[in-house]
mmCIF file of C-alpha atoms in Angstrom:
data_model
loop_
_atom_site.group_PDB
_atom_site.id
_atom_site.type_symbol
_atom_site.label_atom_id
_atom_site.label_comp_id
_atom_site.label_asym_id
_atom_site.label_seq_id
_atom_site.Cartn_x
_atom_site.Cartn_y
_atom_site.Cartn_z
ATOM 1 C CA MET J 1 -15.428 11.670 32.287
ATOM 2 C CA THR J 2 -14.480 15.102 33.639
ATOM 3 C CA SER J 3 -14.477 16.438 37.667
ATOM 4 C CA ASP J 4 -13.501 19.563 38.670
ATOM 5 C CA ILE J 5 -9.725 18.917 38.653
ATOM 6 C CA GLY J 6 -8.529 16.558 35.616
ATOM 7 C CA VAL J 7 -10.106 14.544 33.555
ATOM 8 C CA THR J 8 -10.922 10.244 34.011
ATOM 9 C CA CYS J 9 -9.671 8.820 30.751
ATOM 10 C CA THR J 10 -11.384 6.778 28.862
ATOM 11 C CA SER J 11 -8.376 4.907 27.115
ATOM 12 C CA CYS J 12 -6.601 4.039 30.346
ATOM 13 C CA GLY J 13 -9.189 4.352 33.598
ATOM 14 C CA ALA J 14 -6.498 7.022 35.224
ATOM 15 C CA HIS J 15 -7.442 10.335 36.580
ATOM 16 C CA HIS J 16 -5.078 12.689 34.633
ATOM 17 C CA PRO J 17 -4.834 16.090 37.043
ATOM 18 C CA GLU J 18 -4.845 17.976 33.332
ATOM 19 C CA LEU J 19 -7.388 17.854 30.938
ATOM 20 C CA PRO J 20 -5.668 16.923 27.597
ATOM 21 C CA MET J 21 -5.684 19.229 24.868
ATOM 22 C CA ASN J 22 -8.115 17.664 22.822
ATOM 23 C CA TYR J 23 -10.031 15.976 24.585
ATOM 24 C CA SER J 24 -13.066 15.970 22.930
ATOM 25 C CA ALA J 25 -11.611 14.466 19.818
ATOM 26 C CA GLU J 26 -12.717 10.595 19.221
ATOM 27 C CA THR J 27 -10.213 8.362 21.765
ATOM 28 C CA PRO J 28 -9.730 4.979 20.834
ATOM 29 C CA ALA J 29 -10.588 2.275 22.721
ATOM 30 C CA VAL J 30 -7.309 1.005 23.871
ATOM 31 C CA TRP J 31 -7.909 0.627 27.534
ATOM 32 C CA ASP J 32 -7.262 -3.249 28.371
ATOM 33 C CA PRO J 33 -7.773 -4.938 31.708
ATOM 34 C CA ALA J 34 -4.604 -6.483 31.487
ATOM 35 C CA PHE J 35 -3.256 -3.156 32.400
ATOM 36 C CA ALA J 36 -5.518 -2.637 34.942
ATOM 37 C CA ASP J 37 -2.599 -3.111 37.495
ATOM 38 C CA ALA J 38 -0.304 -0.748 35.626
ATOM 39 C CA ASP J 39 1.553 1.950 37.239
ATOM 40 C CA GLY J 40 1.126 4.819 35.697
ATOM 41 C CA CYS J 41 0.568 5.789 31.880
ATOM 42 C CA LEU J 42 2.522 7.406 29.152
ATOM 43 C CA LEU J 43 1.178 10.203 28.036
ATOM 44 C CA SER J 44 1.163 11.836 24.618
ATOM 45 C CA ALA J 45 0.183 15.816 24.379
ATOM 46 C CA ASP J 46 -3.301 15.168 23.848
ATOM 47 C CA GLN J 47 -4.691 11.555 25.579
ATOM 48 C CA CYS J 48 -3.163 8.432 27.325
ATOM 49 C CA VAL J 49 -2.141 5.359 24.987
ATOM 50 C CA VAL J 50 0.033 3.213 26.598
ATOM 51 C CA GLN J 51 0.601 1.386 29.810
ATOM 52 C CA ARG J 52 2.671 -1.421 30.478
ATOM 53 C CA ILE J 53 3.687 -3.300 27.437
ATOM 54 C CA GLY J 54 5.817 -6.728 27.731
ATOM 55 C CA ILE J 55 8.465 -5.427 24.967
ATOM 56 C CA THR J 56 11.720 -4.889 25.603
ATOM 57 C CA LEU J 57 12.579 -1.327 24.370
ATOM 58 C CA ASP J 58 16.171 -0.856 24.007
ATOM 59 C CA ARG J 59 18.048 -1.573 21.293
ATOM 60 C CA VAL J 60 15.384 -1.831 18.975
ATOM 61 C CA ARG J 61 14.549 1.193 15.951
ATOM 62 C CA GLU J 62 10.940 0.541 16.395
ATOM 63 C CA ILE J 63 8.450 -1.051 18.787
ATOM 64 C CA ALA J 64 4.716 -2.150 18.400
ATOM 65 C CA GLY J 65 2.244 -3.335 21.192
ATOM 66 C CA ARG J 66 -0.582 -4.349 21.158
ATOM 67 C CA LEU J 67 -3.894 -2.144 22.696
ATOM 68 C CA GLY J 68 -6.845 -4.030 23.598
ATOM 69 C CA ASP J 69 -8.523 -6.449 20.993
ATOM 70 C CA GLU J 70 -8.312 -4.429 18.007
ATOM 71 C CA LEU J 71 -5.826 -1.987 18.463
ATOM 72 C CA ALA J 72 -1.769 -1.748 18.479
ATOM 73 C CA VAL J 73 0.549 1.023 18.679
ATOM 74 C CA ARG J 74 4.006 1.793 16.684
ATOM 75 C CA MET J 75 6.414 3.763 19.287
ATOM 76 C CA GLN J 76 10.663 4.996 17.165
ATOM 77 C CA ARG J 77 12.886 4.044 19.643
ATOM 78 C CA MET J 78 16.383 3.785 18.334
ATOM 79 C CA ASP J 79 15.209 5.163 14.375
ATOM 80 C CA PRO J 80 17.066 8.873 14.616
ATOM 81 C CA THR J 81 13.872 10.101 12.492
ATOM 82 C CA PRO J 82 10.309 9.284 12.607
ATOM 83 C CA GLU J 83 9.836 8.680 8.830
ATOM 84 C CA LEU J 84 8.620 5.068 8.679
ATOM 85 C CA GLN J 85 5.752 5.838 10.791
ATOM 86 C CA PHE J 86 4.914 9.134 8.387
ATOM 87 C CA LYS J 87 5.104 6.456 5.610
ATOM 88 C CA GLU J 88 2.500 4.847 6.915
ATOM 89 C CA ARG J 89 0.459 7.326 8.051
ATOM 90 C CA ARG J 90 0.545 9.118 4.480
ATOM 91 C CA TRP J 91 -0.081 6.340 2.424
ATOM 92 C CA LEU J 92 -1.394 3.429 4.382
ATOM 93 C CA PRO J 93 -5.108 4.545 4.100
ATOM 94 C CA VAL J 94 -4.596 5.542 0.196
ATOM 95 C CA LEU J 95 -3.866 1.600 -0.004
ATOM 96 C CA ALA J 96 -5.832 -0.281 2.348
ATOM 97 C CA PRO J 97 -9.528 -0.034 0.502
ATOM 98 C CA ARG J 98 -8.002 -1.646 -2.514
ATOM 99 C CA LEU J 99 -5.929 -4.537 -0.832
ATOM 100 C CA THR J 100 -6.764 -8.139 -0.606
ATOM 101 C CA LEU J 101 -5.316 -8.948 2.482
ATOM 102 C CA PRO J 102 -5.886 -7.098 6.072
ATOM 103 C CA VAL J 103 -3.177 -4.632 6.478
ATOM 104 C CA PRO J 104 -2.797 -1.887 9.755
ATOM 105 C CA THR J 105 -3.885 1.310 8.895
ATOM 106 C CA PRO J 106 -3.492 4.668 11.476
ATOM 107 C CA VAL J 107 -6.177 5.625 13.722
ATOM 108 C CA ARG J 108 -4.392 8.127 16.149
ATOM 109 C CA PHE J 109 -0.910 9.781 15.839
ATOM 110 C CA GLY J 110 0.879 11.019 18.725
ATOM 111 C CA GLU J 111 3.873 13.774 19.061
ATOM 112 C CA PRO J 112 6.509 13.679 21.163
ATOM 113 C CA SER J 113 6.107 14.982 24.421
ATOM 114 C CA GLU J 114 7.683 15.115 27.814
ATOM 115 C CA ARG J 115 6.454 12.045 28.910
ATOM 116 C CA PHE J 116 7.569 9.648 25.602
ATOM 117 C CA PRO J 117 9.747 12.294 23.507
ATOM 118 C CA LYS J 118 9.328 10.487 20.295
ATOM 119 C CA HIS J 119 6.742 9.623 17.683
ATOM 120 C CA TRP J 120 4.103 7.433 17.894
ATOM 121 C CA THR J 121 0.925 5.837 16.297
ATOM 122 C CA VAL J 122 -2.194 3.881 16.899
ATOM 123 C CA MET J 123 -3.026 1.159 14.089
ATOM 124 C CA THR J 124 -5.245 -1.265 13.585
ATOM 125 C CA TRP J 125 -4.564 -4.386 14.744
ATOM 126 C CA VAL J 126 -4.121 -7.626 12.533
ATOM 127 C CA PRO J 127 -4.952 -11.141 13.823
ATOM 128 C CA GLY J 128 -2.917 -14.346 13.147
ATOM 129 C CA GLU J 129 0.270 -15.054 14.192
ATOM 130 C CA PRO J 130 3.328 -13.944 12.395
ATOM 131 C CA LEU J 131 5.043 -16.643 10.309
ATOM 132 C CA ASP J 132 8.406 -16.845 11.796
ATOM 133 C CA HIS J 133 6.355 -18.051 14.752
ATOM 134 C CA SER J 134 4.237 -20.188 12.929
ATOM 135 C CA SER J 135 3.958 -22.176 9.851
ATOM 136 C CA ILE J 136 1.883 -22.398 6.198
ATOM 137 C CA SER J 137 -0.215 -25.628 5.845
ATOM 138 C CA ARG J 138 -2.344 -24.874 3.058
ATOM 139 C CA GLY J 139 0.656 -23.860 0.552
ATOM 140 C CA ASP J 140 -1.890 -23.852 -2.688
ATOM 141 C CA HIS J 141 -4.095 -21.464 -0.752
ATOM 142 C CA ALA J 142 -1.278 -19.124 0.910
ATOM 143 C CA ALA J 143 0.386 -18.830 -2.904
ATOM 144 C CA ASP J 144 -3.118 -17.741 -4.437
ATOM 145 C CA THR J 145 -3.536 -15.502 -1.309
ATOM 146 C CA LEU J 146 0.095 -13.891 -2.162
ATOM 147 C CA ALA J 147 -0.107 -13.499 -5.643
ATOM 148 C CA GLY J 148 -3.641 -11.976 -5.084
ATOM 149 C CA PHE J 149 -2.542 -9.175 -2.910
ATOM 150 C CA LEU J 150 0.257 -8.447 -4.466
ATOM 151 C CA LYS J 151 -1.490 -7.977 -7.655
ATOM 152 C CA ALA J 152 -3.626 -5.530 -6.085
ATOM 153 C CA LEU J 153 -0.603 -3.721 -4.555
ATOM 154 C CA HIS J 154 1.732 -3.642 -7.856
ATOM 155 C CA VAL J 155 -0.085 -0.748 -9.445
ATOM 156 C CA GLU J 156 1.473 2.631 -10.598
ATOM 157 C CA ALA J 157 2.507 4.564 -7.795
ATOM 158 C CA PRO J 158 1.924 8.177 -8.150
ATOM 159 C CA ALA J 159 4.504 11.417 -8.577
ATOM 160 C CA ASP J 160 5.444 11.753 -4.882
ATOM 161 C CA ALA J 161 5.187 8.509 -3.632
ATOM 162 C CA PRO J 162 8.721 7.802 -1.486
ATOM 163 C CA ILE J 163 11.392 6.236 -3.274
ATOM 164 C CA SER J 164 13.486 3.955 -1.191
ATOM 165 C CA SER J 165 17.205 4.271 -1.099
ATOM 166 C CA ASP J 166 17.528 1.142 1.035
ATOM 167 C CA PHE J 167 15.395 -1.122 -1.342
ATOM 168 C CA GLY J 168 14.642 -1.607 -4.702
ATOM 169 C CA ALA J 169 17.522 -1.263 -6.275
ATOM 170 C CA HIS J 170 18.678 -3.562 -9.298
ATOM 171 C CA PRO J 171 20.556 -6.116 -7.643
ATOM 172 C CA LYS J 172 24.073 -5.262 -9.596
ATOM 173 C CA LYS J 173 23.882 -2.002 -7.405
ATOM 174 C CA CYS J 174 23.310 -4.167 -4.370
ATOM 175 C CA THR J 175 26.339 -6.523 -4.659
ATOM 176 C CA ASP J 176 28.159 -5.008 -1.234
ATOM 177 C CA GLY J 177 25.106 -6.355 0.667
ATOM 178 C CA PHE J 178 25.014 -9.731 -0.651
ATOM 179 C CA ASP J 179 28.720 -9.710 -0.665
ATOM 180 C CA HIS J 180 28.198 -8.926 3.621
ATOM 181 C CA PHE J 181 25.469 -11.466 3.972
ATOM 182 C CA PHE J 182 27.473 -14.023 1.961
ATOM 183 C CA TYR J 183 30.774 -14.137 3.442
ATOM 184 C CA ALA J 184 29.154 -14.420 6.805
ATOM 185 C CA VAL J 185 26.363 -16.898 6.734
ATOM 186 C CA VAL J 186 26.421 -19.106 3.304
ATOM 187 C CA PRO J 187 26.958 -22.501 3.853
ATOM 188 C CA ASP J 188 30.297 -23.912 1.691
ATOM 189 C CA ASP J 189 28.613 -26.634 0.156
ATOM 190 C CA LEU J 190 26.268 -23.983 -1.174
ATOM 191 C CA ALA J 191 28.592 -20.858 -2.085
ATOM 192 C CA ASP J 192 28.729 -21.659 -5.571
ATOM 193 C CA ALA J 193 24.959 -22.553 -6.185
ATOM 194 C CA VAL J 194 23.902 -19.418 -4.504
ATOM 195 C CA ARG J 195 26.534 -17.150 -6.205
ATOM 196 C CA ALA J 196 25.654 -17.907 -9.725
ATOM 197 C CA VAL J 197 21.821 -17.495 -8.288
ATOM 198 C CA TRP J 198 23.115 -14.009 -7.407
ATOM 199 C CA ASP J 199 24.680 -13.333 -10.653
ATOM 200 C CA ASP J 200 22.227 -14.513 -12.644
ATOM 201 C CA ALA J 201 19.952 -11.869 -11.196
ATOM 202 C CA VAL J 202 22.801 -9.265 -11.332
ATOM 203 C CA ALA J 203 22.806 -9.996 -14.964
ATOM 204 C CA ALA J 204 19.146 -9.663 -15.529
ATOM 205 C CA PRO J 205 17.555 -6.777 -16.989
ATOM 206 C CA GLU J 206 16.740 -4.105 -15.337
ATOM 207 C CA TRP J 207 13.034 -2.815 -14.630
ATOM 208 C CA GLU J 208 11.670 -0.905 -17.668
ATOM 209 C CA GLY J 209 7.820 -0.465 -16.382
ATOM 210 C CA PRO J 210 6.908 2.649 -14.404
ATOM 211 C CA PRO J 211 7.267 2.724 -10.671
ATOM 212 C CA LEU J 212 5.038 0.113 -9.170
ATOM 213 C CA TRP J 213 4.089 0.629 -5.095
ATOM 214 C CA VAL J 214 6.101 -2.171 -3.461
ATOM 215 C CA HIS J 215 5.914 -3.141 0.343
ATOM 216 C CA GLY J 216 9.634 -3.871 0.175
ATOM 217 C CA ASP J 217 10.309 -5.743 3.356
ATOM 218 C CA LEU J 218 8.078 -8.851 2.758
ATOM 219 C CA HIS J 219 9.793 -11.902 5.064
ATOM 220 C CA PRO J 220 8.071 -13.988 7.886
ATOM 221 C CA ALA J 221 8.237 -11.339 10.778
ATOM 222 C CA ASN J 222 6.387 -8.900 8.644
ATOM 223 C CA VAL J 223 3.293 -11.203 7.101
ATOM 224 C CA VAL J 224 0.817 -13.076 9.502
ATOM 225 C CA VAL J 225 -0.781 -16.605 9.406
ATOM 226 C CA SER J 226 -4.026 -17.749 10.449
ATOM 227 C CA ASP J 227 -5.740 -21.203 9.858
ATOM 228 C CA GLY J 228 -2.510 -22.679 8.105
ATOM 229 C CA THR J 229 -2.188 -19.696 5.330
ATOM 230 C CA LEU J 230 -1.409 -16.208 5.176
ATOM 231 C CA SER J 231 -4.215 -13.916 6.615
ATOM 232 C CA GLY J 232 -2.236 -10.276 6.743
ATOM 233 C CA ILE J 233 1.054 -8.404 5.557
ATOM 234 C CA VAL J 234 2.247 -5.761 8.198
ATOM 235 C CA ASP J 235 5.168 -3.289 8.677
ATOM 236 C CA PHE J 236 5.295 -0.907 5.820
ATOM 237 C CA GLY J 237 7.866 1.262 6.830
ATOM 238 C CA ALA J 238 9.796 0.282 3.519
ATOM 239 C CA LEU J 239 7.128 1.118 0.868
ATOM 240 C CA PHE J 240 8.551 2.554 -1.840
ATOM 241 C CA ALA J 241 7.769 2.935 -5.507
ATOM 242 C CA GLY J 242 9.672 0.902 -8.298
ATOM 243 C CA ASP J 243 10.801 -2.389 -8.877
ATOM 244 C CA PRO J 244 8.267 -5.452 -8.030
ATOM 245 C CA ALA J 245 10.565 -8.010 -7.974
ATOM 246 C CA TRP J 246 11.483 -6.847 -4.199
ATOM 247 C CA ASP J 247 7.657 -8.294 -3.290
ATOM 248 C CA LEU J 248 8.094 -11.268 -5.636
ATOM 249 C CA ALA J 249 11.000 -12.775 -4.035
ATOM 250 C CA ALA J 250 8.359 -13.656 -1.180
ATOM 251 C CA ALA J 251 7.572 -16.445 -3.445
ATOM 252 C CA TRP J 252 10.399 -18.374 -1.974
ATOM 253 C CA VAL J 253 10.780 -16.269 1.298
ATOM 254 C CA LEU J 254 7.591 -16.926 2.341
ATOM 255 C CA LEU J 255 6.031 -20.019 0.534
ATOM 256 C CA PRO J 256 6.587 -23.607 1.209
ATOM 257 C CA ALA J 257 8.780 -25.553 -1.626
ATOM 258 C CA GLY J 258 7.508 -26.152 -4.909
ATOM 259 C CA LEU J 259 4.909 -23.225 -4.892
ATOM 260 C CA ALA J 260 6.725 -20.644 -6.616
ATOM 261 C CA SER J 261 5.531 -21.972 -9.759
ATOM 262 C CA ARG J 262 1.933 -21.641 -8.752
ATOM 263 C CA PHE J 263 2.480 -18.258 -7.361
ATOM 264 C CA PHE J 264 3.830 -16.749 -10.570
ATOM 265 C CA ASP J 265 1.119 -18.040 -12.440
ATOM 266 C CA MET J 266 -1.281 -16.631 -10.255
ATOM 267 C CA TYR J 267 0.597 -13.524 -10.111
ATOM 268 C CA ALA J 268 0.359 -13.560 -14.451
ATOM 269 C CA CYS J 269 2.392 -10.196 -14.751
ATOM 270 C CA ALA J 270 5.894 -11.353 -14.473
ATOM 271 C CA ASP J 271 8.498 -11.270 -16.826
ATOM 272 C CA GLU J 272 11.621 -13.712 -16.950
ATOM 273 C CA ALA J 273 13.761 -10.934 -16.231
ATOM 274 C CA ALA J 274 11.641 -9.913 -12.772
ATOM 275 C CA ILE J 275 11.645 -13.539 -12.238
ATOM 276 C CA ARG J 276 15.605 -13.648 -12.360
ATOM 277 C CA ARG J 277 15.877 -10.623 -10.436
ATOM 278 C CA ALA J 278 13.546 -11.449 -7.891
ATOM 279 C CA ARG J 279 15.101 -14.620 -7.186
ATOM 280 C CA GLY J 280 18.556 -13.424 -6.748
ATOM 281 C CA LEU J 281 16.984 -11.148 -3.567
ATOM 282 C CA ALA J 282 15.355 -14.047 -2.403
ATOM 283 C CA ALA J 283 18.942 -15.469 -2.311
ATOM 284 C CA MET J 284 20.230 -11.985 -0.465
ATOM 285 C CA LYS J 285 17.088 -12.000 1.871
ATOM 286 C CA SER J 286 17.458 -15.526 3.018
ATOM 287 C CA LEU J 287 21.083 -14.966 3.790
ATOM 288 C CA PHE J 288 19.935 -11.595 5.575
ATOM 289 C CA LEU J 289 17.503 -13.952 7.614
ATOM 290 C CA MET J 290 20.265 -16.606 8.396
ATOM 291 C CA LEU J 291 22.738 -13.864 9.681
ATOM 292 C CA MET J 292 19.912 -12.220 12.456
ATOM 293 C CA GLY J 293 19.619 -15.585 13.357
ATOM 294 C CA GLN J 294 23.348 -16.131 13.898
ATOM 295 C CA ASN J 295 23.848 -12.583 15.509
ATOM 296 C CA GLY J 296 20.451 -14.323 18.054
ATOM 297 C CA ASP J 297 22.391 -17.389 18.590
ATOM 298 C CA ARG J 298 25.435 -15.381 19.792
ATOM 299 C CA GLY J 299 23.306 -12.982 21.814
ATOM 300 C CA LEU J 300 24.145 -10.372 19.953
ATOM 301 C CA PRO J 301 21.871 -6.374 19.700
ATOM 302 C CA GLY J 302 18.923 -7.300 17.508
ATOM 303 C CA GLY J 303 19.596 -10.659 16.461
ATOM 304 C CA LYS J 304 16.587 -13.395 15.995
ATOM 305 C CA PRO J 305 17.545 -16.606 16.944
ATOM 306 C CA LYS J 306 13.855 -18.278 14.869
ATOM 307 C CA TRP J 307 15.622 -16.448 11.766
ATOM 308 C CA GLY J 308 18.363 -18.927 11.055
ATOM 309 C CA PRO J 309 16.101 -21.845 10.262
ATOM 310 C CA VAL J 310 13.676 -20.080 8.679
ATOM 311 C CA GLY J 311 16.279 -18.334 6.292
ATOM 312 C CA ARG J 312 17.988 -21.210 5.501
ATOM 313 C CA ALA J 313 14.777 -23.178 4.437
ATOM 314 C CA ALA J 314 14.176 -20.406 1.973
ATOM 315 C CA LEU J 315 17.599 -20.322 0.573
ATOM 316 C CA ASP J 316 17.572 -24.078 0.074
ATOM 317 C CA ARG J 317 14.053 -23.182 -1.764
ATOM 318 C CA VAL J 318 16.014 -20.207 -3.817
ATOM 319 C CA LEU J 319 18.032 -22.916 -4.901
ATOM 320 C CA GLN J 320 15.940 -25.935 -5.584
ATOM 321 C CA SER J 321 13.679 -23.782 -8.120
ATOM 322 C CA ARG J 322 14.055 -23.482 -11.566
ATOM 323 C CA TYR J 323 11.487 -22.113 -12.211
ATOM 324 C CA SER J 324 10.845 -19.645 -15.536
ATOM 325 C CA SER J 325 8.175 -16.973 -16.963
ATOM 326 C CA PRO J 326 5.430 -19.068 -17.978
ATOM 327 C CA SER J 327 4.232 -18.635 -22.118
ATOM 328 C CA ARG J 328 1.731 -15.814 -22.286
ATOM 329 C CA PRO J 329 -0.841 -15.533 -24.291
#
């Protein structure tokens, strides 16, 4: 609705003295009554999208806040570049239609402005509770669901797909990172067993297939759970084309104990070398979660207190598993 001076925004209900640049464009329904008493709005160059969000903004590379019942906003903060958002904007609309679980898809882009000098993206909201705040009780269903999702995702990527500099390398090229996590948090009584798992992954043959689409960062904060099983996958900022073992590590990082075998049977596309690499990467990811938990316990920036127990449970699952590739017809 417009007036002689400015516009009453259909997103936030506030009156803005200047007409947005493309007000005639379709505006997402981001207004939430909970924001009715908020002071002012955060404006992009073309529309009002954000009012008070209950998130600490400092010391966070990116933040995401819920907007109403169906949308969320992802905002660049400490990250020096907006490349993670650009990657999701470019590729999620391509991937989402064929995936077997809900994923966030972009519906509106925001450019830097005087009010907020960073990029932001309005995304669809994926319902559910993050796994680091919940648990899986329907293990068989979750294993089948994860296998189906990854089988749908792990297809050959196009030539212009992103190649990651942080994720996707063979374990033998990740020894510095592993050693950092290992010496920081590995329990003394598990050190030899964890090192053996990692050494086996380092010795495993490299991925010889074409680069496949890989989420790259599957951990308990990046999946959501409903009714005791996996119900959505979020945060595709690490998306890359490469070795699927980086995602297959989720068989231990995400699923309850004893379900790796069922997962790989349902996935049905991993040879023994991929499973060895995946198990080592799962050990590294578990140590990372433990370190983030330790940092949280110590009150360090970026620490996640809830991640410590989650990581230790995942590490136990890795060490308890002796799974190898099933025979194929």
